[in-house]
Amino acid sequence: MIHLPRISRAHAALFLMVVIWGINFSVAKAALTELSPLAFNALRFPLAALVVYVLLRSRGPIDWPAPQDRWRVIGLGILGNAFYQQFFIFGLDRTRAGTASVLLAGTPIVTALLSAMLGHERVTPRAWVGVFATCAGIALVVFAGGGGEQQGGSLLGEALMIAATCSWALYTVGSRDLIGRYGSVRFTAWTLWVGAVILCITGLPALLTTDIASVSGRAWTGVVYSGALSIGVAYLIWYYGVRLIGNTRTATYSNLVPVIALLAAWAHLGEVPLPGQVLGAAIIIGGITIAQARPSRPRAT
């Protein structure tokens, strides 16, 4: 048996996470042909919440935020999971899977801009280049990429994906001090569980009108994959990577998600990548890479 060093295992796990997230767009899109967006979220989020609870509980007792922080945790859980996931799933239902993945790739840039507006971080000239490149790439995907109804997408779907990007960025920036206080794993688990409750409540009417017996195995596979793997397991892999190789190097892996998603949508859904889509994706990934890059430091000799 080959025993990889811990850092190598982290990189291997993060690549697996990228593949899981990239494929999820196509898997979820396929399931949405049989399940409404509300019903889909109401089915997959309890699975995600259960996976995270079991894995965290196996590490020891689970504690809760201090009383003065609980309402804020609930509010952020609604924003970062209920609102974000509704924007995401309704947007995915109304646009191409590949387009959705490309638009979500701009999340780090929106987060950086919000952080700068609130004084948390300073936007460097290098970061501004990345911001403008990413905005240009998104505009190209939306307008020059031909995301109209005839291509299986719509401007409404693309607007919803941009709204998902903004809601996740707001959640990330608003969570900054609480994550510093409680740690990212515990905080994200709490907000995930809050979101699961809201999504189950809002999705219950849709579930009650769904003929569960007629749902195919393909759609159920999408529910399990999108809930247990794409949210539950992938979320824990992300923080495993953060702990071993740091935030910046872990975040860089997310730049690969649109590439995997475009290829998976081509293979699984027959979504042939549009020229504008490919060029826009390349510009967005390049912009994010420029914005996240740090000046190199001379090695000690």
XYZ file of C-alpha atoms in Angstrom:
301
model
C 0.000 0.000 0.000
C 1.299 3.480 -0.920
C 1.349 5.969 1.963
C 1.220 9.563 0.706
C 2.461 12.452 2.851
C -0.286 14.507 4.474
C 0.209 17.447 2.093
C -0.013 15.154 -0.943
C -3.186 13.615 0.482
C -4.630 17.109 0.892
C -3.959 17.967 -2.757
C -5.445 14.655 -3.886
C -8.531 15.227 -1.746
C -8.961 18.773 -3.081
C -8.768 17.551 -6.663
C -11.476 15.006 -5.791
C -13.541 17.883 -4.344
C -13.172 19.836 -7.600
C -14.372 16.822 -9.593
C -17.351 16.343 -7.240
C -18.350 20.005 -7.548
C -17.807 20.108 -11.303
C -19.953 17.027 -11.947
C -22.638 18.248 -9.539
C -23.900 20.877 -11.991
C -24.800 18.203 -14.554
C -26.102 15.688 -12.016
C -28.371 18.270 -10.375
C -29.491 19.642 -13.755
C -30.546 16.142 -14.824
C -32.486 15.579 -11.581
C -34.326 18.861 -12.091
C -36.015 17.415 -15.177
C -38.092 15.293 -12.759
C -38.079 17.276 -9.523
C -38.978 20.913 -8.963
C -36.191 23.101 -7.555
C -37.980 23.409 -4.185
C -38.530 19.659 -3.897
C -34.938 18.941 -4.939
C -33.506 21.202 -2.224
C -35.896 19.806 0.383
C -34.642 16.290 -0.378
C -30.908 16.887 -0.701
C -30.284 19.259 2.184
C -31.341 16.879 4.985
C -28.828 14.409 3.543
C -26.090 17.040 3.606
C -26.989 18.051 7.157
C -26.978 14.409 8.294
C -23.590 13.660 6.698
C -21.992 16.710 8.331
C -23.575 15.898 11.716
C -22.423 12.255 11.685
C -18.871 13.125 10.639
C -18.524 15.945 13.188
C -20.172 13.923 15.955
C -17.646 11.128 15.354
C -14.931 13.616 16.367
C -16.553 14.374 19.727
C -19.391 16.370 21.288
C -20.891 19.180 19.208
C -21.180 22.539 20.932
C -23.262 25.581 19.970
C -22.607 29.318 19.580
C -22.818 31.643 22.557
C -26.349 33.014 23.208
C -25.432 36.506 21.997
C -24.348 35.116 18.614
C -27.193 32.696 17.945
C -29.548 35.062 16.108
C -26.711 36.234 13.910
C -25.751 32.637 13.113
C -29.381 31.950 12.195
C -29.518 35.018 9.948
C -26.299 34.061 8.182
C -27.542 30.495 7.822
C -30.642 31.790 6.050
C -28.544 34.038 3.790
C -25.716 31.615 2.997
C -27.764 28.460 2.643
C -31.483 29.166 2.204
C -31.189 32.220 -0.086
C -28.015 31.073 -1.815
C -29.302 27.568 -2.477
C -32.643 28.807 -3.787
C -30.922 31.252 -6.140
C -28.519 28.489 -7.185
C -31.064 25.749 -7.869
C -33.627 27.997 -9.599
C -30.807 29.530 -11.657
C -29.452 26.102 -12.601
C -32.968 25.024 -13.591
C -33.171 27.968 -16.015
C -29.749 27.951 -17.635
C -27.075 25.617 -18.940
C -25.059 23.687 -16.354
C -21.783 24.902 -17.832
C -22.897 28.525 -17.836
C -23.997 28.246 -14.202
C -20.579 26.966 -13.134
C -18.767 29.756 -14.961
C -20.919 32.483 -13.392
C -20.403 31.095 -9.887
C -16.649 31.186 -10.465
C -16.778 34.946 -9.927
C -17.661 34.548 -6.232
C -14.104 35.197 -4.919
C -13.986 38.513 -6.780
C -17.336 39.693 -5.373
C -16.182 38.622 -1.920
C -12.936 40.587 -2.281
C -14.805 43.727 -3.358
C -17.230 43.502 -0.431
C -14.339 42.954 1.977
C -12.629 46.062 0.605
C -15.823 48.142 0.912
C -16.103 47.151 4.589
C -12.439 47.831 5.261
C -11.517 44.207 5.909
C -9.002 44.055 3.073
C -7.305 46.384 0.612
C -7.797 45.848 -3.114
C -4.338 45.905 -4.685
C -3.681 46.968 -8.298
C -3.182 43.286 -9.156
C -6.573 42.497 -7.634
C -8.251 45.291 -9.620
C -6.912 43.735 -12.834
C -8.476 40.472 -11.747
C -11.770 42.215 -10.927
C -12.070 43.837 -14.344
C -11.044 40.636 -16.133
C -13.622 38.619 -14.212
C -16.397 41.147 -14.896
C -15.509 41.095 -18.597
C -15.577 37.306 -18.610
C -18.989 37.189 -16.925
C -20.384 39.708 -19.417
C -19.032 37.591 -22.268
C -20.599 34.415 -20.887
C -23.987 36.102 -20.456
C -24.213 38.119 -23.675
C -21.706 36.791 -26.221
C -22.033 33.177 -25.067
C -25.480 32.864 -26.607
C -27.189 31.828 -23.368
C -30.665 32.375 -24.821
C -33.616 30.041 -24.640
C -32.588 28.338 -27.868
C -29.376 27.232 -26.168
C -31.120 25.824 -23.091
C -30.608 28.891 -20.928
C -32.107 32.274 -20.164
C -31.089 35.677 -18.895
C -33.294 35.063 -15.837
C -31.346 31.918 -15.012
C -28.055 33.731 -15.418
C -29.304 36.631 -13.251
C -30.264 34.133 -10.549
C -26.771 32.597 -10.655
C -25.250 36.067 -10.236
C -27.627 36.627 -7.291
C -26.344 33.342 -5.836
C -22.785 34.621 -6.210
C -23.652 37.856 -4.396
C -25.526 36.117 -1.554
C -22.619 33.728 -0.923
C -20.155 36.630 -0.959
C -22.294 38.518 1.585
C -22.450 35.400 3.752
C -18.678 34.954 3.558
C -17.906 38.556 4.486
C -20.567 38.673 7.213
C -19.184 35.495 8.769
C -15.617 36.735 9.079
C -15.455 37.483 12.805
C -17.655 34.540 13.819
C -15.415 32.120 11.928
C -12.427 33.656 13.712
C -14.184 33.089 17.036
C -15.586 29.602 16.536
C -13.641 28.102 13.649
C -14.831 27.548 10.097
C -15.955 23.925 10.502
C -18.276 24.486 13.462
C -19.669 27.751 12.117
C -20.398 26.365 8.661
C -22.058 23.292 10.179
C -24.381 25.495 12.268
C -25.385 27.629 9.299
C -25.839 24.522 7.139
C -28.273 23.066 9.657
C -30.203 26.345 9.807
C -30.454 26.387 6.024
C -31.595 22.759 5.948
C -34.546 23.550 8.219
C -35.625 26.536 6.082
C -35.246 24.647 2.807
C -37.252 21.699 4.121
C -40.073 23.970 5.284
C -40.224 25.950 2.030
C -39.949 22.781 -0.064
C -42.570 20.749 1.816
C -45.566 21.894 -0.317
C -43.657 20.962 -3.493
C -42.777 17.577 -2.019
C -46.391 16.888 -1.106
C -47.435 17.432 -4.720
C -44.602 15.293 -6.137
C -45.279 11.714 -7.183
C -42.287 10.259 -5.357
C -42.979 6.761 -6.699
C -42.470 7.962 -10.265
C -39.088 9.582 -9.601
C -36.407 7.621 -11.453
C -33.243 6.162 -10.037
C -31.289 8.734 -12.042
C -33.027 11.586 -10.211
C -32.541 9.924 -6.808
C -28.859 9.510 -7.639
C -28.755 13.254 -8.286
C -30.372 13.967 -4.912
C -27.910 11.754 -3.029
C -24.897 12.963 -4.995
C -25.780 16.654 -4.678
C -26.623 16.387 -0.983
C -24.284 13.835 0.574
C -21.270 14.358 -1.699
C -21.369 17.853 -3.180
C -22.415 19.577 0.049
C -21.631 17.152 2.879
C -18.353 15.454 1.946
C -16.930 18.194 -0.306
C -17.468 20.816 2.397
C -15.370 18.786 4.854
C -12.668 18.227 2.228
C -12.469 22.006 1.731
C -11.695 22.623 5.393
C -9.309 19.677 5.489
C -7.401 21.449 2.727
C -7.558 24.814 4.509
C -6.098 23.244 7.650
C -3.181 21.601 5.830
C -2.250 23.971 2.985
C -4.004 27.258 3.855
C -6.873 29.375 2.539
C -5.265 30.774 -0.607
C -3.912 27.524 -2.002
C -7.176 25.745 -1.222
C -9.263 28.511 -2.851
C -7.169 28.252 -6.024
C -8.550 24.752 -6.587
C -12.049 26.181 -7.061
C -10.794 27.812 -10.282
C -10.838 24.345 -11.844
C -14.541 23.745 -11.137
C -15.876 25.485 -14.300
C -13.479 23.470 -16.452
C -14.714 20.173 -15.000
C -18.325 21.392 -15.126
C -18.134 22.379 -18.799
C -16.628 19.001 -19.726
C -19.157 17.084 -17.593
C -22.086 19.017 -19.085
C -20.760 18.243 -22.565
C -20.437 14.519 -21.810
C -23.500 14.037 -19.581
C -26.040 16.519 -20.960
C -24.807 17.095 -24.501
C -24.166 20.795 -23.798
C -21.538 21.610 -26.408
C -19.472 24.499 -24.978
C -20.160 27.719 -26.860
C -17.150 29.740 -28.096
C -18.175 32.719 -25.946
C -18.597 30.412 -22.969
C -15.121 28.937 -23.325
C -13.467 32.322 -23.816
C -15.445 33.852 -20.942
C -14.522 30.960 -18.653
C -10.845 31.357 -19.527
C -10.985 35.113 -18.791
C -12.792 34.552 -15.468
C -10.340 31.862 -14.332
C -7.429 34.048 -15.388
C -8.868 37.046 -13.546
C -9.407 35.073 -10.354
C -5.908 33.612 -10.559
C -4.406 37.096 -10.954
C -6.480 38.472 -8.065
C -5.562 35.610 -5.728
C -1.875 35.489 -6.614
C 0.587 36.774 -4.080
C 3.945 38.341 -4.938
C 6.634 35.677 -4.882
C 9.107 35.782 -2.046
C 12.781 35.038 -2.540
C 13.809 31.638 -1.248
C 16.333 31.432 1.542
C 19.735 30.353 0.285
